[in-house]
Coordinates of C-alpha atoms in Angstrom, one line a residue:
X1 CA -50.4 -46.2 -108.9
X2 CA -49.6 -47.8 -105.6
X3 CA -51.2 -51.1 -104.9
X4 CA -54.0 -51.0 -102.4
X5 CA -54.3 -53.7 -99.8
X6 CA -57.7 -54.9 -98.8
X7 CA -58.3 -54.8 -95.0
X8 CA -58.7 -57.7 -92.7
X9 CA -61.4 -56.4 -90.4
X10 CA -60.0 -56.7 -86.9
X11 CA -62.2 -56.7 -83.8
X12 CA -60.6 -54.6 -81.1
X13 CA -62.9 -56.0 -78.5
X14 CA -64.8 -59.2 -78.0
X15 CA -67.1 -60.0 -80.9
X16 CA -70.1 -62.3 -80.6
X17 CA -72.1 -63.4 -83.6
X18 CA -75.9 -63.4 -82.9
X19 CA -78.6 -63.9 -85.5
X20 CA -76.4 -62.9 -88.4
X21 CA -75.4 -59.6 -86.8
X22 CA -72.2 -58.7 -85.1
X23 CA -72.5 -57.6 -81.4
X24 CA -69.4 -56.0 -79.9
X25 CA -69.0 -56.0 -76.1
X26 CA -67.2 -52.7 -75.6
X27 CA -66.6 -50.1 -73.0
X28 CA -65.8 -47.2 -75.2
X29 CA -67.6 -44.0 -74.0
X30 CA -68.7 -41.2 -76.2
X31 CA -66.7 -38.0 -76.3
X32 CA -67.9 -35.4 -78.8
X33 CA -65.2 -34.8 -81.5
X34 CA -66.0 -31.1 -81.6
X35 CA -64.0 -30.6 -78.4
X36 CA -60.8 -32.3 -79.5
X37 CA -58.0 -31.7 -81.9
X38 CA -56.9 -34.5 -84.2
X39 CA -53.2 -33.6 -83.9
X40 CA -52.9 -33.4 -80.1
X41 CA -52.9 -37.1 -79.4
X42 CA -50.6 -37.7 -82.4
X43 CA -48.0 -35.3 -81.1
X44 CA -47.9 -37.1 -77.7
X45 CA -48.1 -40.6 -79.0
X46 CA -45.4 -42.9 -77.5
X47 CA -43.0 -44.7 -79.9
X48 CA -44.5 -48.0 -81.1
X49 CA -48.1 -47.0 -80.5
X50 CA -50.7 -47.2 -83.3
X51 CA -51.5 -43.6 -84.2
X52 CA -54.7 -42.6 -86.1
X53 CA -55.1 -39.1 -87.5
X54 CA -56.1 -36.9 -90.5
X55 CA -59.8 -38.1 -90.3
X56 CA -61.9 -36.4 -93.0
X57 CA -65.6 -37.2 -93.9
X58 CA -66.1 -37.0 -97.7
X59 CA -69.0 -37.0 -100.1
X60 CA -70.3 -40.3 -101.3
X61 CA -71.9 -41.3 -104.6
X62 CA -75.2 -40.0 -103.3
X63 CA -76.9 -38.9 -100.1
X64 CA -77.0 -42.4 -98.7
X65 CA -73.2 -42.9 -98.5
X66 CA -70.2 -41.1 -97.1
X67 CA -66.5 -41.7 -98.0
X68 CA -63.9 -41.5 -95.3
X69 CA -60.1 -41.2 -95.1
X70 CA -57.9 -41.5 -92.1
X71 CA -54.1 -42.1 -91.6
X72 CA -52.6 -44.8 -89.4
X73 CA -48.9 -45.7 -88.8
X74 CA -49.5 -49.4 -89.5
X75 CA -49.5 -51.0 -93.0
X76 CA -52.4 -53.3 -92.5
X77 CA -55.7 -51.7 -93.6
X78 CA -58.3 -50.9 -91.0
X79 CA -62.1 -50.6 -91.0
X80 CA -64.8 -48.1 -90.2
X81 CA -67.8 -48.9 -87.9
X82 CA -70.9 -46.8 -87.9
X83 CA -74.4 -46.9 -86.3
X84 CA -77.2 -44.5 -85.4
X85 CA -76.5 -42.3 -82.4
X86 CA -79.9 -43.1 -81.1
X87 CA -78.8 -46.7 -80.5
X88 CA -76.1 -45.6 -78.0
X89 CA -76.7 -46.5 -74.4
X90 CA -74.9 -44.9 -71.4
X91 CA -72.6 -43.1 -73.8
X92 CA -71.2 -46.3 -75.3
X93 CA -70.8 -47.1 -79.0
X94 CA -73.8 -49.2 -80.1
X95 CA -73.4 -52.9 -79.8
X96 CA -74.8 -53.5 -83.2
X97 CA -73.3 -51.6 -86.1
X98 CA -72.3 -51.7 -89.7
X99 CA -68.7 -52.2 -90.7
X100 CA -66.7 -51.6 -93.9
X101 CA -63.2 -52.7 -94.7
X102 CA -60.7 -50.0 -95.8
X103 CA -58.1 -50.0 -98.5
X104 CA -54.6 -48.9 -97.5
X105 CA -51.6 -47.3 -99.3
X106 CA -48.4 -45.8 -98.1
X107 CA -48.9 -42.1 -97.7
X108 CA -46.8 -39.1 -98.6
X109 CA -46.7 -38.5 -94.8
X110 CA -43.7 -40.6 -93.9
X111 CA -44.5 -43.7 -91.8
X112 CA -48.2 -43.4 -92.3
X113 CA -50.7 -45.2 -94.5
X114 CA -53.9 -43.7 -96.0
X115 CA -57.0 -45.8 -95.1
X116 CA -60.1 -45.2 -97.2
X117 CA -63.5 -46.7 -96.8
X118 CA -67.2 -46.0 -97.5
X119 CA -70.2 -45.9 -95.2
X120 CA -73.4 -46.9 -97.0
X121 CA -77.1 -47.4 -96.4
X122 CA -77.5 -44.0 -94.6
X123 CA -81.0 -42.7 -93.9
X124 CA -82.2 -39.1 -94.1
X125 CA -82.4 -36.8 -91.1
X126 CA -80.4 -39.1 -88.9
X127 CA -77.4 -38.6 -86.6
X128 CA -74.7 -41.3 -87.0
X129 CA -71.7 -42.2 -84.9
X130 CA -68.6 -43.8 -86.3
X131 CA -65.1 -44.8 -85.3
X132 CA -62.1 -46.2 -87.2
X133 CA -60.2 -49.4 -86.3
X134 CA -56.6 -50.4 -86.9
X135 CA -55.8 -53.7 -85.3
X136 CA -56.5 -53.4 -81.6
X137 CA -56.7 -49.6 -81.8
X138 CA -60.1 -47.9 -81.9
X139 CA -60.5 -44.2 -82.4
X140 CA -62.6 -41.8 -80.5
X141 CA -66.3 -41.6 -81.5
X142 CA -67.1 -39.2 -84.3
X143 CA -70.6 -38.0 -85.4
X144 CA -72.3 -36.6 -88.5
X145 CA -75.8 -35.9 -89.6
X146 CA -77.7 -36.5 -92.8
X147 CA -80.3 -34.1 -94.0
X148 CA -83.4 -34.3 -96.2
X149 CA -82.9 -36.4 -99.3
X150 CA -85.8 -34.9 -101.3
X151 CA -86.9 -31.5 -100.0
X152 CA -83.9 -29.4 -100.9
X153 CA -80.5 -28.9 -99.4
X154 CA -77.7 -26.4 -98.9
X155 CA -73.9 -26.4 -99.3
X156 CA -71.1 -23.9 -98.9
X157 CA -68.5 -23.0 -101.5
X158 CA -65.0 -22.2 -100.3
X159 CA -62.4 -20.6 -102.5
X160 CA -58.7 -21.4 -102.2
X161 CA -58.0 -22.0 -98.5
X162 CA -54.4 -22.5 -99.7
X163 CA -52.9 -23.1 -96.3
X164 CA -49.3 -21.9 -96.3
X165 CA -49.7 -19.2 -99.0
X166 CA -49.3 -16.6 -96.3
X167 CA -48.2 -18.1 -93.0
X168 CA -49.3 -21.6 -92.2
X169 CA -50.3 -20.8 -88.6
X170 CA -52.3 -17.6 -89.4
X171 CA -53.8 -19.2 -92.6
X172 CA -55.0 -22.1 -90.4
X173 CA -56.6 -19.7 -87.9
X174 CA -58.4 -17.9 -90.7
X175 CA -59.7 -21.2 -92.2
X176 CA -60.8 -22.4 -88.8
X177 CA -62.7 -19.2 -88.1
X178 CA -64.4 -19.4 -91.5
X179 CA -65.5 -23.0 -91.0
X180 CA -66.7 -22.4 -87.4
X181 CA -68.8 -19.4 -88.4
X182 CA -70.2 -21.0 -91.5
X183 CA -71.3 -24.1 -89.7
X184 CA -72.8 -22.1 -86.8
X185 CA -74.6 -19.5 -89.0
X186 CA -75.4 -21.4 -92.2
X187 CA -75.8 -25.1 -91.2
X188 CA -74.8 -26.5 -94.6
X189 CA -75.3 -30.1 -95.6
X190 CA -71.8 -30.2 -97.1
X191 CA -68.7 -28.2 -98.1
X192 CA -67.4 -27.8 -101.7
X193 CA -63.8 -26.6 -101.8
X194 CA -62.9 -25.1 -105.2
X195 CA -59.2 -26.2 -105.0
X196 CA -55.8 -25.2 -103.6
X197 CA -56.5 -26.8 -100.3
X198 CA -52.7 -26.3 -99.6
X199 CA -50.0 -24.1 -101.0
X200 CA -47.4 -26.8 -101.4
X201 CA -48.7 -30.1 -102.8
X202 CA -46.7 -32.5 -100.6
X203 CA -46.5 -30.4 -97.4
X204 CA -48.2 -32.4 -94.6
X205 CA -48.0 -29.6 -92.1
X206 CA -50.2 -27.6 -94.5
X207 CA -52.6 -30.5 -94.9
X208 CA -52.8 -30.7 -91.1
X209 CA -53.8 -27.0 -91.1
X210 CA -56.5 -27.7 -93.7
X211 CA -57.9 -30.7 -91.9
X212 CA -60.0 -28.7 -89.4
X213 CA -61.7 -30.9 -86.8
X214 CA -65.1 -29.8 -88.2
X215 CA -64.2 -31.9 -91.4
X216 CA -64.8 -35.1 -89.3
X217 CA -68.5 -34.2 -89.2
X218 CA -69.1 -31.7 -92.1
X219 CA -69.1 -33.7 -95.3
X220 CA -66.6 -32.4 -97.9
X221 CA -66.1 -32.4 -101.7
X222 CA -62.7 -31.2 -102.8
X223 CA -61.3 -30.0 -106.1
X224 CA -57.7 -30.4 -107.5
X225 CA -56.1 -26.9 -107.7
X226 CA -52.8 -26.1 -109.3
X227 CA -51.1 -26.1 -105.9
X228 CA -52.5 -29.6 -105.2
X229 CA -51.9 -31.2 -108.6
X230 CA -48.3 -32.3 -108.5
X231 CA -48.5 -34.8 -105.7
X232 CA -50.4 -38.0 -104.9
X233 CA -50.9 -36.6 -101.4
X234 CA -54.2 -35.0 -102.5
X235 CA -55.7 -38.4 -103.5
X236 CA -54.3 -40.0 -100.4
X237 CA -56.1 -37.4 -98.1
X238 CA -59.4 -37.2 -100.1
X239 CA -61.5 -40.2 -100.8
X240 CA -63.7 -39.3 -103.7
X241 CA -66.6 -41.1 -105.4
X242 CA -67.0 -42.1 -109.1
X243 CA -63.5 -41.1 -110.0
X244 CA -62.6 -41.7 -113.7
X245 CA -59.9 -44.2 -114.2
X246 CA -58.1 -41.9 -116.7
X247 CA -60.1 -38.9 -117.8
X248 CA -58.8 -35.6 -116.5
X249 CA -55.8 -37.2 -114.9
X250 CA -52.8 -35.6 -113.2
X251 CA -50.6 -36.9 -110.4
X252 CA -53.2 -35.8 -107.9
X253 CA -56.2 -37.6 -109.4
X254 CA -59.0 -37.4 -112.1
X255 CA -62.5 -36.1 -112.7
X256 CA -65.3 -37.4 -110.5
X257 CA -69.0 -36.9 -110.0
X258 CA -71.7 -37.4 -107.3
X259 CA -75.4 -36.8 -107.0
X260 CA -77.0 -35.0 -104.1
X261 CA -80.8 -34.8 -103.9
X262 CA -81.8 -33.3 -107.3
X263 CA -78.4 -32.2 -108.5
X264 CA -75.5 -33.8 -110.5
X265 CA -72.1 -32.4 -109.4
X266 CA -69.3 -33.0 -111.8
X267 CA -65.9 -32.0 -110.4
X268 CA -63.3 -31.8 -113.1
X269 CA -59.5 -31.6 -112.8
X270 CA -58.7 -28.4 -114.8
X271 CA -55.0 -29.0 -114.4
X272 CA -55.5 -31.4 -117.2
X273 CA -56.2 -29.2 -120.1
X274 CA -57.8 -31.7 -122.4
X275 CA -61.3 -30.3 -123.0
X276 CA -62.1 -33.5 -125.0
X277 CA -61.5 -35.6 -121.9
X278 CA -63.6 -33.4 -119.6
X279 CA -66.4 -33.4 -122.2
X280 CA -66.3 -37.2 -122.5
X281 CA -66.4 -37.5 -118.7
X282 CA -69.3 -35.1 -118.3
X283 CA -71.3 -36.7 -121.1
X284 CA -71.0 -40.1 -119.4
X285 CA -72.0 -38.7 -116.0
X286 CA -75.0 -37.0 -117.5
X287 CA -76.0 -40.2 -119.3
X288 CA -75.8 -42.1 -116.1
X289 CA -78.0 -39.6 -114.2
X290 CA -80.8 -38.5 -116.6
X291 CA -83.4 -37.6 -114.0
X292 CA -81.5 -34.8 -112.1
X293 CA -83.0 -31.3 -112.0
X294 CA -79.8 -29.3 -111.9
X295 CA -76.3 -29.8 -113.3
X296 CA -73.4 -28.2 -111.5
X297 CA -69.7 -28.3 -112.6
X298 CA -66.8 -27.4 -110.3
X299 CA -63.3 -26.8 -111.3
X300 CA -60.4 -24.7 -110.1
X301 CA -59.1 -22.5 -112.8
X302 CA -61.7 -19.7 -113.2
X303 CA -62.4 -18.9 -116.8
X304 CA -64.4 -15.8 -115.9
X305 CA -62.5 -14.0 -113.1
X306 CA -61.2 -10.5 -112.9
X307 CA -57.9 -10.5 -111.0
X308 CA -54.3 -11.4 -111.7
X309 CA -54.9 -14.6 -113.7
X310 CA -57.5 -13.2 -116.1
X311 CA -55.1 -12.8 -119.0
X312 CA -52.9 -15.9 -118.4
X313 CA -52.4 -17.9 -121.6
X314 CA -53.7 -21.1 -120.1
X315 CA -56.8 -19.3 -118.7
X316 CA -57.6 -17.8 -122.1
X317 CA -57.3 -21.2 -123.7
X318 CA -59.8 -22.7 -121.1
X319 CA -62.1 -19.6 -121.6
X320 CA -62.3 -20.3 -125.3
X321 CA -62.8 -24.1 -125.0
X322 CA -64.8 -24.9 -121.9
X323 CA -67.8 -22.5 -121.9
X324 CA -69.2 -23.8 -125.3
X325 CA -69.1 -27.3 -123.8
X326 CA -70.9 -26.2 -120.7
X327 CA -73.6 -24.6 -122.8
X328 CA -73.9 -27.6 -125.1
X329 CA -74.3 -30.0 -122.1
X330 CA -77.0 -27.9 -120.4
X331 CA -75.0 -27.0 -117.3
X332 CA -76.8 -24.7 -114.9
X333 CA -73.9 -23.4 -112.7
X334 CA -70.1 -23.5 -112.8
X335 CA -68.2 -22.9 -109.5
X336 CA -64.5 -22.0 -109.6
X337 CA -61.6 -20.5 -107.7
X338 CA -57.9 -19.8 -108.5
X339 CA -57.9 -16.0 -108.8
X340 CA -58.6 -15.0 -105.2
X341 CA -61.3 -12.5 -106.1
X342 CA -65.1 -12.6 -106.2
X343 CA -66.7 -12.6 -109.6
X344 CA -70.2 -13.5 -110.7
X345 CA -71.0 -13.4 -114.4
X346 CA -74.1 -12.6 -116.4
X347 CA -75.8 -15.7 -117.8
X348 CA -73.4 -16.9 -120.4
X349 CA -74.4 -18.4 -123.8
X350 CA -71.1 -20.1 -124.6
X351 CA -68.7 -17.2 -124.4
X352 CA -71.4 -14.5 -124.9
X353 CA -72.8 -12.7 -121.9
X354 CA -76.5 -11.9 -121.8
X355 CA -76.4 -8.4 -120.3
X356 CA -79.6 -7.3 -122.0
X357 CA -81.4 -6.8 -118.6
X358 CA -78.4 -5.3 -116.8
X359 CA -77.2 -6.7 -113.5
X360 CA -79.9 -8.9 -112.0
X361 CA -80.3 -10.7 -108.7
X362 CA -82.7 -13.2 -110.1
X363 CA -83.6 -14.9 -113.4
X364 CA -86.3 -17.4 -114.4
X365 CA -85.8 -20.2 -116.9
X366 CA -82.7 -18.5 -118.3
X367 CA -80.8 -19.6 -121.4
X368 CA -77.1 -20.1 -120.6
X369 CA -74.8 -20.8 -117.7
X370 CA -74.0 -18.9 -114.5
X371 CA -70.3 -18.8 -113.5
X372 CA -69.2 -17.9 -110.0
X373 CA -65.6 -17.4 -108.8
X374 CA -65.0 -17.6 -105.1
X375 CA -62.5 -15.5 -103.2
X376 CA -60.2 -16.9 -100.5
X377 CA -62.0 -18.6 -97.6
X378 CA -59.0 -18.5 -95.3
X379 CA -57.6 -15.1 -96.1
X380 CA -54.2 -16.6 -97.0
X381 CA -53.9 -14.6 -100.2
X382 CA -55.8 -12.1 -102.3
X383 CA -55.2 -10.7 -105.8
X384 CA -56.0 -7.1 -107.0
X385 CA -58.7 -6.6 -109.7
X386 CA -57.0 -6.5 -113.1
X387 CA -60.0 -6.5 -115.4
X388 CA -62.5 -3.9 -114.0
X389 CA -64.3 -3.6 -117.4
X390 CA -64.6 -7.4 -118.1
X391 CA -67.7 -7.7 -120.2
X392 CA -68.8 -11.0 -118.7
X393 CA -68.7 -9.7 -115.1
X394 CA -72.0 -8.7 -113.5
X395 CA -70.5 -8.4 -110.0
X396 CA -66.9 -8.3 -108.9
X397 CA -65.4 -7.6 -105.5
X398 CA -62.0 -7.4 -103.9
X399 CA -62.4 -6.3 -100.3
X400 CA -59.5 -8.4 -99.0
X401 CA -61.9 -10.3 -96.7
X402 CA -62.6 -13.9 -96.2
X403 CA -65.8 -15.1 -98.0
X404 CA -68.1 -18.1 -98.2
X405 CA -70.9 -18.7 -100.7
X406 CA -74.0 -20.3 -99.2
X407 CA -76.0 -22.2 -101.8
X408 CA -79.6 -23.4 -101.3
X409 CA -81.1 -25.7 -103.9
X410 CA -84.7 -26.8 -104.4
X411 CA -86.5 -28.2 -107.4
X412 CA -87.4 -24.7 -108.5
X413 CA -84.6 -22.5 -107.3
X414 CA -80.8 -22.3 -107.0
X415 CA -79.8 -19.4 -104.7
X416 CA -76.2 -18.3 -104.2
X417 CA -75.5 -15.9 -101.3
X418 CA -72.0 -14.8 -100.6
X419 CA -71.0 -13.5 -97.2
X420 CA -68.0 -11.7 -95.7
X421 CA -67.1 -14.1 -93.0
X422 CA -65.8 -11.5 -90.5
X423 CA -69.2 -9.9 -90.2
X424 CA -71.6 -12.2 -92.1
X425 CA -72.5 -9.1 -94.2
X426 CA -74.0 -10.1 -97.6
X427 CA -71.7 -9.4 -100.5
X428 CA -73.9 -10.7 -103.3
X429 CA -76.9 -12.9 -103.9
X430 CA -78.3 -14.4 -107.1
X431 CA -81.1 -16.9 -107.8
X432 CA -81.9 -19.0 -110.8
X433 CA -85.6 -20.0 -110.8
X434 CA -86.6 -23.0 -112.8
X435 CA -90.4 -23.4 -113.3
X436 CA -92.1 -26.6 -114.4
X437 CA -91.3 -26.8 -118.1
X438 CA -94.1 -26.6 -120.7
X439 CA -93.2 -30.2 -121.8
X440 CA -95.0 -31.3 -118.6
X441 CA -98.3 -29.5 -119.5
X442 CA -101.2 -31.6 -120.7
X443 CA -100.9 -33.1 -124.1
X444 CA -103.0 -31.6 -126.9
X445 CA -105.9 -33.5 -128.3
X446 CA -104.0 -33.7 -131.6
X447 CA -101.0 -35.3 -130.0
X448 CA -103.2 -37.8 -128.1
X449 CA -105.0 -38.6 -131.4
X450 CA -101.7 -39.1 -133.2
X451 CA -100.5 -41.6 -130.5
X452 CA -103.9 -43.5 -130.7
X453 CA -103.5 -43.8 -134.5
X454 CA -100.0 -45.1 -134.0
X455 CA -101.1 -47.7 -131.5
X456 CA -103.9 -48.8 -133.8
X457 CA -101.4 -49.1 -136.7
X458 CA -99.0 -51.1 -134.5
X459 CA -101.8 -53.4 -133.2
X460 CA -102.9 -54.1 -136.8
X461 CA -99.5 -55.6 -137.5
X462 CA -100.4 -58.6 -135.3
X463 CA -96.8 -59.1 -134.5
X464 CA -95.5 -61.2 -131.6
X465 CA -92.3 -59.1 -131.4
X466 CA -91.5 -58.5 -127.7
X467 CA -90.0 -55.0 -128.2
X468 CA -93.0 -53.8 -130.3
X469 CA -95.6 -55.2 -127.9
X470 CA -93.8 -53.6 -124.9
X471 CA -93.9 -50.2 -126.7
X472 CA -97.6 -50.8 -127.5
X473 CA -98.3 -51.5 -123.8
X474 CA -96.4 -48.5 -122.7
X475 CA -98.3 -46.2 -125.2
X476 CA -101.7 -47.6 -124.2
X477 CA -100.9 -46.9 -120.5
X478 CA -100.3 -43.3 -121.5
X479 CA -103.5 -43.1 -123.4
X480 CA -105.4 -44.6 -120.4
X481 CA -104.4 -41.7 -118.2
X482 CA -106.9 -39.0 -117.5
X483 CA -104.5 -36.2 -118.4
X484 CA -101.2 -37.4 -120.0
X485 CA -98.5 -34.9 -120.3
X486 CA -96.9 -33.8 -123.6
X487 CA -93.7 -35.4 -122.6
X488 CA -95.4 -38.8 -121.9
X489 CA -97.3 -38.7 -125.2
X490 CA -94.3 -37.7 -127.3
X491 CA -92.0 -40.3 -125.7
X492 CA -94.5 -43.1 -126.2
X493 CA -95.1 -42.2 -129.8
X494 CA -91.5 -41.9 -130.7
X495 CA -90.6 -45.2 -128.9
X496 CA -93.5 -46.9 -130.7
X497 CA -92.4 -45.4 -134.1
X498 CA -88.8 -46.7 -133.5
X499 CA -90.0 -50.2 -132.6
X500 CA -92.2 -50.3 -135.7
X501 CA -89.3 -49.2 -137.9
X502 CA -87.0 -51.9 -136.4
X503 CA -89.7 -54.5 -137.1
X504 CA -90.5 -53.7 -140.6
X505 CA -87.2 -54.6 -142.2
X506 CA -88.9 -55.5 -145.5
X507 CA -91.2 -52.5 -145.6
X508 CA -91.2 -50.8 -149.0
X509 CA -89.3 -47.6 -149.5
X510 CA -92.6 -45.8 -150.3
X511 CA -94.1 -47.0 -147.0
X512 CA -91.0 -46.0 -145.1
X513 CA -91.2 -42.6 -146.8
X514 CA -94.8 -42.2 -145.6
X515 CA -93.8 -43.2 -142.0
X516 CA -91.0 -40.7 -141.9
X517 CA -93.2 -38.0 -143.2
X518 CA -95.7 -38.8 -140.5
X519 CA -93.0 -38.5 -137.9
X520 CA -91.9 -35.1 -139.4
X521 CA -95.5 -33.8 -139.3
X522 CA -96.0 -34.9 -135.7
X523 CA -92.8 -33.3 -134.5
X524 CA -93.6 -30.0 -136.3
X525 CA -97.1 -29.9 -135.0
X526 CA -96.7 -31.2 -131.5
X527 CA -93.1 -30.7 -130.4
X528 CA -91.5 -27.8 -132.1
X529 CA -94.6 -25.7 -131.2
X530 CA -93.9 -26.4 -127.5
X531 CA -90.2 -25.5 -126.9
X532 CA -90.3 -22.0 -125.3
X533 CA -88.3 -23.2 -122.2
X534 CA -86.1 -25.7 -123.9
X535 CA -82.4 -24.9 -124.5
X536 CA -81.8 -23.5 -128.0
X537 CA -79.1 -25.9 -128.8
X538 CA -81.4 -28.9 -128.4
X539 CA -84.1 -27.2 -130.5
X540 CA -81.6 -26.5 -133.2
X541 CA -80.5 -30.1 -133.2
X542 CA -84.1 -31.3 -133.6
X543 CA -84.8 -28.8 -136.3
X544 CA -81.7 -29.9 -138.2
X545 CA -82.7 -33.6 -137.9
X546 CA -86.2 -32.8 -139.2
X547 CA -84.8 -30.8 -142.1
X548 CA -82.5 -33.6 -143.1
X549 CA -85.3 -36.1 -142.9
X550 CA -87.5 -33.9 -145.1
X551 CA -84.8 -33.7 -147.7
X552 CA -84.6 -37.4 -147.9
X553 CA -88.4 -37.9 -148.0
X554 CA -88.5 -35.4 -151.0
X555 CA -85.6 -37.3 -152.7
X556 CA -87.0 -40.1 -154.9
X557 CA -83.6 -41.8 -154.9
X558 CA -83.3 -42.0 -151.1
X559 CA -82.8 -45.5 -149.9
X560 CA -84.7 -47.4 -147.2
X561 CA -81.6 -47.4 -145.0
X562 CA -81.2 -43.6 -145.4
X563 CA -84.9 -43.1 -144.5
X564 CA -84.6 -45.3 -141.4
X565 CA -81.5 -43.5 -140.3
X566 CA -83.2 -40.2 -140.7
X567 CA -86.2 -41.3 -138.7
X568 CA -83.9 -42.6 -135.9
X569 CA -82.0 -39.4 -135.8
X570 CA -85.2 -37.4 -135.5
X571 CA -86.5 -39.7 -132.8
X572 CA -83.3 -39.4 -130.8
X573 CA -83.2 -35.6 -131.1
X574 CA -86.8 -35.3 -130.0
X575 CA -86.3 -37.7 -127.0
X576 CA -83.3 -35.6 -125.8
X577 CA -85.1 -32.3 -126.1
X578 CA -86.1 -32.1 -122.4
X579 CA -83.4 -34.2 -120.8

């Protein structure tokens, strides 16, 4: 990997430090970016001038940040400056602003360097202005808006723009028309591209075609397609958050994740065919974000499409390996591209479609994963349907028309509506509804009584152990509530049980056996009777842990260590039940 050089933040105009903030005295007037083309000034730049181009606004780690890439023909790294548009006066960039240094690496585009930086501390429902700085050169002023951070959001899914697959000029026109229409008609918070941004991985003319001016203000999240994978140009153009240092790696980059509102997005590089690496990456991302409502995975090579690639050997391998992992990890939706056709599956349990209700437009609290394959967003290339009888396909379409899928997400629904972009006619719509799970219903009297008995037993120990007393305090806080939920009671009891087990290192085997039996009885009576809307895989894991523990309790030769391990396994499986 090329070495990145930290920027020296240059001030292109007079800087005055006042009260700890930087005030720039400048005369730069505001010109809306929408009216300009990034390449025009580059083409007319005089020899020796500092040229800035290829500006693209990218998704950040969460809603409060945005990543940014731009190219400059100077080696020294630049910086990005940003502020609220409301702070502008007389069309001038605000005198007080935030600034972040960029990193810089030599780009595939000869003579240019890729500058990448992150804007942080963003507020919801706010319009921001930003500009990039390289030495004494300051760019025009760009804008972008943030949306709601808590009340739902929308994004658009674009399949295979693949500029250059047909004709670079006409492909660019199709891509521009799609983006302009989608922004005007759908007003998305951000764009997800399912890969193959360009046809030739190191062709900068094709990248210029992809980098529509709208991408300076419409936030993007890209995916590595097979046509992107063989060159570092992809990672030089696209500044992505939370990239793995090694998992899912090819020349173009690795797996990455971000959180937006209530959703964890995990974008994996399916050009790397190590299912084990992708699973490890996703497990880590999920562990770092336990409170999300939805989990979405994006990758390029559709495992459930219906066109030319459907029977490719590498696709069949991915189809056999990836869906069981998606089901195991509790993924809600998988978004894909690659096959230049529209396909929406039934809900899939591993590799098995649930077609028991026929083709539906809506499901509630389903078991399984929904897979959606996007057709071309630019119209650069289409493939004929090759698997019209595919058992997993609920809806397929090849109308040889540009499409975009508009996705709206709230705490209780995930709606995907696909449009033909020439007329905005609806091709397909599908909604996953997710009601409040029964784990959040009021706890039963028996469960509350069991927790009270456990607290009494823990208090009777008279221990000064910090971990135990913290668990007692947390459990008592739950008991003091007017209407504690089942989840709260179960979590408190299991945490307290584990703390007591850890404390009683010298407890007799018979006493341990009685404690484990009490845990088994509690789980059977208060947890396994309340799992109607919990994923079957997690219920199966808990039932297996309970059965293993019961076997040890019934075994007179079971050791204390075996009993403790069994109790810990049950506790862990129960705590993970509703995650």
